PDB file of C-alpha atoms in Angstrom:
ATOM      1  CA  MET C  29       9.338 -15.399   2.882  1.00 90.00           C
ATOM      2  CA  GLY C  30      12.514 -16.117   0.986  1.00 92.00           C
ATOM      3  CA  GLY C  31      13.971 -19.066  -0.801  1.00 92.00           C
ATOM      4  CA  TYR C  32      17.287 -20.468  -1.939  1.00 94.00           C
ATOM      5  CA  TYR C  33      18.371 -22.436  -4.976  1.00 93.00           C
ATOM      6  CA  GLN C  34      21.603 -24.406  -4.653  1.00 93.00           C
ATOM      7  CA  GLN C  35      22.640 -22.344  -1.603  1.00 94.00           C
ATOM      8  CA  GLU C  36      22.041 -19.031  -3.428  1.00 95.00           C
ATOM      9  CA  PHE C  37      19.307 -16.590  -2.411  1.00 96.00           C
ATOM     10  CA  ALA C  38      16.925 -16.937  -5.348  1.00 96.00           C
ATOM     11  CA  LEU C  39      13.467 -15.560  -4.597  1.00 95.00           C
ATOM     12  CA  MET C  40      11.288 -13.745  -2.139  1.00 95.00           C
ATOM     13  CA  SER C  41       7.680 -12.967  -1.438  1.00 95.00           C
ATOM     14  CA  ILE C  42       5.618 -10.680   0.735  1.00 95.00           C
ATOM     15  CA  VAL C  43       2.811 -12.663   2.344  1.00 95.00           C
ATOM     16  CA  HIS C  44       0.419 -10.876   4.675  1.00 95.00           C
ATOM     17  CA  PRO C  45      -2.389 -12.541   6.654  1.00 95.00           C
ATOM     18  CA  LEU C  46      -5.394 -10.231   6.566  1.00 96.00           C
ATOM     19  CA  PRO C  47      -6.639  -9.542  10.111  1.00 95.00           C
ATOM     20  CA  ASN C  48      -9.943 -11.053  11.191  1.00 95.00           C
ATOM     21  CA  SER C  49     -10.373 -12.953   7.937  1.00 96.00           C
ATOM     22  CA  GLU C  50      -9.749 -16.286   6.280  1.00 96.00           C
ATOM     23  CA  PHE C  51      -7.496 -14.697   3.662  1.00 97.00           C
ATOM     24  CA  VAL C  52      -3.778 -14.252   3.120  1.00 97.00           C
ATOM     25  CA  LEU C  53      -2.516 -11.685   0.599  1.00 96.00           C
ATOM     26  CA  LEU C  54       0.427 -12.529  -1.618  1.00 95.00           C
ATOM     27  CA  GLY C  55       1.446  -8.980  -2.497  1.00 90.00           C
ATOM     28  CA  TYR C  56       4.795  -9.705  -4.140  1.00 91.00           C
ATOM     29  CA  LEU C  57       6.800 -12.604  -5.514  1.00 92.00           C
ATOM     30  CA  ALA C  58      10.083 -12.198  -7.364  1.00 92.00           C
ATOM     31  CA  THR C  59      12.891 -14.396  -8.636  1.00 93.00           C
ATOM     32  CA  VAL C  60      16.413 -13.104  -9.272  1.00 94.00           C
ATOM     33  CA  PRO C  61      16.816 -12.545 -13.017  1.00 92.00           C
ATOM     34  CA  HIS C  62      19.474 -15.152 -13.781  1.00 94.00           C
ATOM     35  CA  LEU C  63      17.384 -17.914 -12.131  1.00 94.00           C
ATOM     36  CA  ARG C  64      14.144 -17.297 -14.008  1.00 92.00           C
ATOM     37  CA  ASN C  65      12.586 -19.846 -16.369  1.00 93.00           C
ATOM     38  CA  ILE C  66      13.692 -22.895 -14.377  1.00 95.00           C
ATOM     39  CA  LYS C  67      10.354 -23.275 -12.527  1.00 94.00           C
ATOM     40  CA  ILE C  68      11.599 -22.334  -9.038  1.00 94.00           C
ATOM     41  CA  GLY C  69       9.058 -19.500  -8.871  1.00 93.00           C
ATOM     42  CA  SER C  70       6.260 -21.941  -9.653  1.00 93.00           C
ATOM     43  CA  ARG C  71       7.466 -24.369  -7.000  1.00 94.00           C
ATOM     44  CA  PHE C  72       7.765 -21.529  -4.482  1.00 94.00           C
ATOM     45  CA  LEU C  73       4.197 -20.441  -5.226  1.00 94.00           C
ATOM     46  CA  GLU C  74       3.008 -24.038  -4.744  1.00 95.00           C
ATOM     47  CA  TYR C  75       4.800 -24.080  -1.377  1.00 94.00           C
ATOM     48  CA  ILE C  76       3.097 -20.838  -0.317  1.00 94.00           C
ATOM     49  CA  ILE C  77      -0.298 -22.224  -1.378  1.00 95.00           C
ATOM     50  CA  ASN C  78       0.292 -25.375   0.683  1.00 96.00           C
ATOM     51  CA  VAL C  79       1.291 -23.380   3.778  1.00 95.00           C
ATOM     52  CA  VAL C  80      -1.819 -21.204   3.464  1.00 95.00           C
ATOM     53  CA  GLN C  81      -4.076 -24.240   2.941  1.00 96.00           C
ATOM     54  CA  GLN C  82      -2.636 -25.954   6.027  1.00 96.00           C
ATOM     55  CA  ASP C  83      -3.932 -22.987   8.023  1.00 94.00           C
ATOM     56  CA  ASP C  84      -7.367 -23.381   6.374  1.00 95.00           C
ATOM     57  CA  LYS C  85      -7.007 -19.996   4.691  1.00 96.00           C
ATOM     58  CA  SER C  86      -7.423 -18.775   1.112  1.00 96.00           C
ATOM     59  CA  LEU C  87      -4.737 -16.980  -0.872  1.00 96.00           C
ATOM     60  CA  ILE C  88      -5.394 -13.699  -2.662  1.00 96.00           C
ATOM     61  CA  LEU C  89      -2.925 -12.770  -5.399  1.00 91.00           C
ATOM     62  CA  GLU C  90      -2.102  -9.236  -6.444  1.00 82.00           C
ATOM     63  CA  VAL C  91      -1.027  -9.486 -10.080  1.00 82.00           C
ATOM     64  CA  GLU C  92       0.509  -6.861 -12.351  1.00 78.00           C
ATOM     65  CA  HIS C  93       1.693  -7.121 -15.936  1.00 73.00           C
ATOM     66  CA  PRO C  94       5.395  -6.209 -16.020  1.00 69.00           C
ATOM     67  CA  ASP C  95       5.118  -4.247 -19.270  1.00 74.00           C
ATOM     68  CA  PHE C  96       2.425  -1.816 -18.124  1.00 75.00           C
ATOM     69  CA  GLY C  97       1.812   0.668 -15.342  1.00 70.00           C
ATOM     70  CA  GLU C  98       4.096   2.811 -13.264  1.00 73.00           C
ATOM     71  CA  ASN C  99       7.607   1.797 -12.196  1.00 66.00           C
ATOM     72  CA  ARG C 100       8.156  -0.338 -15.292  1.00 59.00           C
ATOM     73  CA  GLN C 101      11.902  -0.435 -14.639  1.00 62.00           C
ATOM     74  CA  LEU C 102      11.347  -1.993 -11.204  1.00 58.00           C
ATOM     75  CA  LYS C 103       8.904  -4.570 -12.592  1.00 54.00           C
TER      76      LYS C 103
END
């Protein structure tokens, strides 16, 4: 899924329904750096939650701290 802010590509996510289950995995969500801290990521997450709930599914989040772990530059 992707999203725009004022006609500019602003964020994206990787959402994967898990086969034969009632779960959907949100494996990735990112906002372009110059559009962070204006709450569009939060609104996008709320949108994803609503879409998943409309399908009577539950959302699983994979969360990583950006300051730790491998590939710190990419985070």
